[in-house]
Short mmCIF file of C-alpha atoms and ligand atoms in Angstrom, two decimals:
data_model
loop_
_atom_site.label_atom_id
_atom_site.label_comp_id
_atom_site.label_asym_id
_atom_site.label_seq_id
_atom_site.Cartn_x
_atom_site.Cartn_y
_atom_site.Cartn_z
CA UNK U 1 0.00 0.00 0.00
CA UNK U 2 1.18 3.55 -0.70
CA UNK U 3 -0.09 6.49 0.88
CA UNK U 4 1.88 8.85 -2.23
CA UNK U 5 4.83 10.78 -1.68
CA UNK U 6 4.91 12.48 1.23
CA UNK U 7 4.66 9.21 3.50
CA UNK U 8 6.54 6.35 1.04
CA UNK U 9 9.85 5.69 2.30
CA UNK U 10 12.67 6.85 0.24
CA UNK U 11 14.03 4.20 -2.50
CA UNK U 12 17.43 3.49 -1.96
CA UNK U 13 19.84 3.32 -4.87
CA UNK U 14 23.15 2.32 -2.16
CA UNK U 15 22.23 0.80 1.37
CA UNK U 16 24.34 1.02 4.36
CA UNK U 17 25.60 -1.98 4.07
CA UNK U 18 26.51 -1.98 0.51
CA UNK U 19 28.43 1.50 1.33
CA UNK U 20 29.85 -0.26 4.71
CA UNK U 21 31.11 -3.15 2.58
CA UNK U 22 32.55 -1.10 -0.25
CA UNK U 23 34.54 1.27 1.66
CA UNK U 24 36.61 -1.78 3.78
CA UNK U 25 37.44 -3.08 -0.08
CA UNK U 26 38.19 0.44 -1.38
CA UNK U 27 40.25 0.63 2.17
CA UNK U 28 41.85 -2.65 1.28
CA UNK U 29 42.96 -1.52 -2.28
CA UNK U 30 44.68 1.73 -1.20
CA UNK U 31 46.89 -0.11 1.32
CA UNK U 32 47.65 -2.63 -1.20
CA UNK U 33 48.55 0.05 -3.16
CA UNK U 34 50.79 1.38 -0.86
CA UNK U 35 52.58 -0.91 1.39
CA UNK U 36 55.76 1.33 2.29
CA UNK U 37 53.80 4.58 3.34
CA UNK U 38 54.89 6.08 6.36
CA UNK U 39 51.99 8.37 6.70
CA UNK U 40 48.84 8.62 3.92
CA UNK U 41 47.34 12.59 3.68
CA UNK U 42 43.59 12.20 3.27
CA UNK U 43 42.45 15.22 1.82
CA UNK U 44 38.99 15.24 2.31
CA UNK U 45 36.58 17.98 -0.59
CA UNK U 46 33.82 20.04 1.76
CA UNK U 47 31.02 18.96 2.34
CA UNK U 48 30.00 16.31 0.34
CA UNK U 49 32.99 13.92 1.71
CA UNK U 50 32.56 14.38 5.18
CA UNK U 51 30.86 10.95 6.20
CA UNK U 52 33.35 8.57 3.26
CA UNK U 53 36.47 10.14 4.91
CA UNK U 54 35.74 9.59 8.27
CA UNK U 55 34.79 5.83 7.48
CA UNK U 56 37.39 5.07 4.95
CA UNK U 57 40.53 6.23 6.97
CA UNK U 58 39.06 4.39 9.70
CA UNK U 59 39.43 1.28 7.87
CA UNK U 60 42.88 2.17 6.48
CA UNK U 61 45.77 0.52 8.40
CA UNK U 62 48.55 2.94 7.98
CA UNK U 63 48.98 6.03 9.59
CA UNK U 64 46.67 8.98 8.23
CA UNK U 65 46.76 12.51 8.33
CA UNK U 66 43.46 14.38 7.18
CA UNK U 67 42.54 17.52 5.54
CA UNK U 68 40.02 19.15 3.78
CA UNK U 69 39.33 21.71 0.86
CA UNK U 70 36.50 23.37 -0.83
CA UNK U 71 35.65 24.23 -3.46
CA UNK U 72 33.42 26.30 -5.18
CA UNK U 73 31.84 26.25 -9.12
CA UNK U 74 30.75 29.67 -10.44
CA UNK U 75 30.30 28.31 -14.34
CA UNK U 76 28.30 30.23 -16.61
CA UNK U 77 27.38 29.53 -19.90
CA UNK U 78 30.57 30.89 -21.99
CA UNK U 79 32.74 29.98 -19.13
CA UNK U 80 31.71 26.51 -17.85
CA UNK U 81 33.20 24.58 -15.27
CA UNK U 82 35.16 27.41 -13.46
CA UNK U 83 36.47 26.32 -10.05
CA UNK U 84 38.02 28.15 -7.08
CA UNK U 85 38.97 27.29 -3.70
CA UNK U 86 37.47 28.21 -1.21
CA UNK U 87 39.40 26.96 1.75
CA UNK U 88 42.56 26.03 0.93
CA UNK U 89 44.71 22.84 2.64
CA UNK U 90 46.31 23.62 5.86
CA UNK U 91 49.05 21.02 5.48
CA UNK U 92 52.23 21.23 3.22
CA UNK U 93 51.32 18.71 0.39
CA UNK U 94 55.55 18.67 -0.88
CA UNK U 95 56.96 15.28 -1.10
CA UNK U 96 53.86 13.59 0.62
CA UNK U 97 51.39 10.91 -0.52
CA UNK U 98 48.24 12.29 -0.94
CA UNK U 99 44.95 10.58 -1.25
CA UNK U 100 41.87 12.82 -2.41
CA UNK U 101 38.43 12.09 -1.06
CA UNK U 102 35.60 12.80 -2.95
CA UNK U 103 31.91 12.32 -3.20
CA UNK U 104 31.12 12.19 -6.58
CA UNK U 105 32.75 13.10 -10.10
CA UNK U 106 30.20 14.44 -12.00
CA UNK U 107 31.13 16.81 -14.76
CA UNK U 108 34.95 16.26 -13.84
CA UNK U 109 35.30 19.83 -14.08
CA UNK U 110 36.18 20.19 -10.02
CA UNK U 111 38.39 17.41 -9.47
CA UNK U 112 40.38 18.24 -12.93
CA UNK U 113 41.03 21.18 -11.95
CA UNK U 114 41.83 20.85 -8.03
CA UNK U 115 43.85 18.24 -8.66
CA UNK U 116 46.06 20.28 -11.32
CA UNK U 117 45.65 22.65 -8.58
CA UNK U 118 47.45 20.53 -5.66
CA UNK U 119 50.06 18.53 -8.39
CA UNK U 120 51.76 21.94 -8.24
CA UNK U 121 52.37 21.63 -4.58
CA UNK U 122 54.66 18.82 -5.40
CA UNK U 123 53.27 15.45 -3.33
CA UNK U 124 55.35 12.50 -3.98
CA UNK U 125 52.28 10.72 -4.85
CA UNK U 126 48.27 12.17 -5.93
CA UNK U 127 45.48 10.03 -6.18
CA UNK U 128 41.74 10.29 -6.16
CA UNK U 129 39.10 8.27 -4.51
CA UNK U 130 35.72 8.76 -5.32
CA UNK U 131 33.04 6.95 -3.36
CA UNK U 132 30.36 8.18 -6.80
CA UNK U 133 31.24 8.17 -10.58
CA UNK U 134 28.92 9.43 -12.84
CA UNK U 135 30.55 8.59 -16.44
CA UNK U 136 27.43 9.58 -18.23
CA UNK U 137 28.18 13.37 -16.98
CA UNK U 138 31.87 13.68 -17.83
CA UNK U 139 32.64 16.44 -19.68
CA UNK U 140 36.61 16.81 -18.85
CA UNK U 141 38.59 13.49 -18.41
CA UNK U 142 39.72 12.31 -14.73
CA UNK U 143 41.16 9.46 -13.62
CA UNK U 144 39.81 8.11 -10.67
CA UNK U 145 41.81 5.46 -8.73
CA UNK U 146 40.09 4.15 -6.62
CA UNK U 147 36.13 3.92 -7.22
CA UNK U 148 32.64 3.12 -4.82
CA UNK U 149 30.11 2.59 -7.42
CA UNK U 150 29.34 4.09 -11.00
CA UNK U 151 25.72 5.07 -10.95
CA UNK U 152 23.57 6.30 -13.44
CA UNK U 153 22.88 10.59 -14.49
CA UNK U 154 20.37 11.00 -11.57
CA UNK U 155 20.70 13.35 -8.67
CA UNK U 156 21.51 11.66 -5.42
CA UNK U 157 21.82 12.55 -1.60
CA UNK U 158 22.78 10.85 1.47
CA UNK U 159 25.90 9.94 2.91
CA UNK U 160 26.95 13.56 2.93
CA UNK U 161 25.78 14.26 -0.70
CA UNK U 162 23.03 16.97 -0.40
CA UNK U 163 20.61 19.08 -1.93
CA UNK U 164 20.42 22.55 -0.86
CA UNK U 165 22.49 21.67 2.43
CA UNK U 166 19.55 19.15 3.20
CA UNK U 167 19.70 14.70 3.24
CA UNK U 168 23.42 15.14 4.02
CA UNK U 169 22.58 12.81 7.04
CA UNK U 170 20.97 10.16 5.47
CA UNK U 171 23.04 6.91 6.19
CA UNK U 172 22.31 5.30 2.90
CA UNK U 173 22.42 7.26 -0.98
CA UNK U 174 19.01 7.92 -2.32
CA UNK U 175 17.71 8.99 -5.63
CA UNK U 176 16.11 12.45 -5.55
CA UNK U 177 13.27 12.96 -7.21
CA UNK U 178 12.27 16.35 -9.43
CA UNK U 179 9.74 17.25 -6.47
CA UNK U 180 12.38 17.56 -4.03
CA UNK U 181 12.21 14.21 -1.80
CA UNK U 182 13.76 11.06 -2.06
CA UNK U 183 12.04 8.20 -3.54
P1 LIG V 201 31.62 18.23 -11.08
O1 LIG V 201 32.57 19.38 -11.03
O2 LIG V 201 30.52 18.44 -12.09
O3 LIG V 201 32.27 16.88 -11.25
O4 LIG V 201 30.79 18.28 -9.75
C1 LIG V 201 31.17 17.72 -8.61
C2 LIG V 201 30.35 18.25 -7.46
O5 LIG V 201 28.96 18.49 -7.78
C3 LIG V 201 30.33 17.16 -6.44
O6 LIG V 201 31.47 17.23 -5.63
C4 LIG V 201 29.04 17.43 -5.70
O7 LIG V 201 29.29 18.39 -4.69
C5 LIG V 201 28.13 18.01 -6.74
N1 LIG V 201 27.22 16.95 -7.27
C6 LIG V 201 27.28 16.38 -8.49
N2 LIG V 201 26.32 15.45 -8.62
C7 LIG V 201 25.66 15.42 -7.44
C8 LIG V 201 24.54 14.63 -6.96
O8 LIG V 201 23.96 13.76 -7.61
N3 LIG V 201 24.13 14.90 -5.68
C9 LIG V 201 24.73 15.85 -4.90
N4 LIG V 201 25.77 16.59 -5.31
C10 LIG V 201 26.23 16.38 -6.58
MG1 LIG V 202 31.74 17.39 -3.70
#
């Protein structure tokens, strides 16, 4: 029985415990990946990343130290994907491994761009983890090295990812519908 939209629960497109279950094997793969490390730099992009940081580096075995930027997208039609930052990294990056942490690559055009961005600040090693890929989207080519899940051009939230600041808290990733809530 459904009572319409305002009472149906939301459909989920990624549960808890497919996120949970993901992010120990996406864990797994980056300290494979680097077995000598004598400290990892988790740079974490505001907001979105917030709640795939804080589980992933708890499931990382080697020493971490975290960080964050932000970033902000002020595109317009004959300039699109411009990208600033907005709060810079605290940390020197020089000679470091560095592991970006992001929610989802969409158009590419912010993680293309911050990561040419923090290249120039020299880290012995720069690689991106993306807990959302959106391939359907991309408009400028980035590698991303270690991947969650690719999922289809729909808007999501949950799990940090919002809309308008709100779902952010959500524990699992929903698919949000034109009206505003998640199915
Ligand atoms: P890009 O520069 O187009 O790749 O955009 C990346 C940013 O757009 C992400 O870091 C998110 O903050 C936001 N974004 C893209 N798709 C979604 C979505 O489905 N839900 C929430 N935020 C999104
Ligand atoms: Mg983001």
């Amino acid at each position: 029985m459904s009572d319409g939209p305002k009472t149906s629960r939301p459909t989920v497109l990624l549960s808890e415990e497919q996120i949970r279950r993901r992010v120990c094997e996406l864990a797994a793969e980056i300290a494979g990946n680097h077995p000598e490390t004598d400290e990892l730099v988790c740079l974490g992009v505001l907001k979105g990343s917030v709640f795939f940081l804080v589980d992933l580096v708890r499931a990382l075995p080697m020493p971490v130290a975290i960080d964050f930027v932000q970033t902000s997208s002020y595109g317009s039609a004959s300039k699109p994907g411009e990208v600033s930052i907005k709060k810079d990294v605290d940390l020197s990056l020089a000679g470091r491994d560095v592991l970006v942490v992001e929610d989802v690559v969409d158009t590419g055009h912010t993680l293309a761009r911050l990561l040419g961005l923090l290249r120039l600040r020299e880290p012995r090693s720069l690689e991106l983890c993306a807990l959302l890929d959106k391939p359907d989207r991309r408009e400028v080519e980035v590698t991303i090295d270690y991947l969650g899940f690719s999922i289809p051009d729909r808007f999501v939230v949950g799990y940090g990812l919002d809309h308008a600041e709100a779902y952010r808290n959500l524990p699992y990733i929903a698919v949000l519908e034109p009206d505003g809530a998640p199915r």
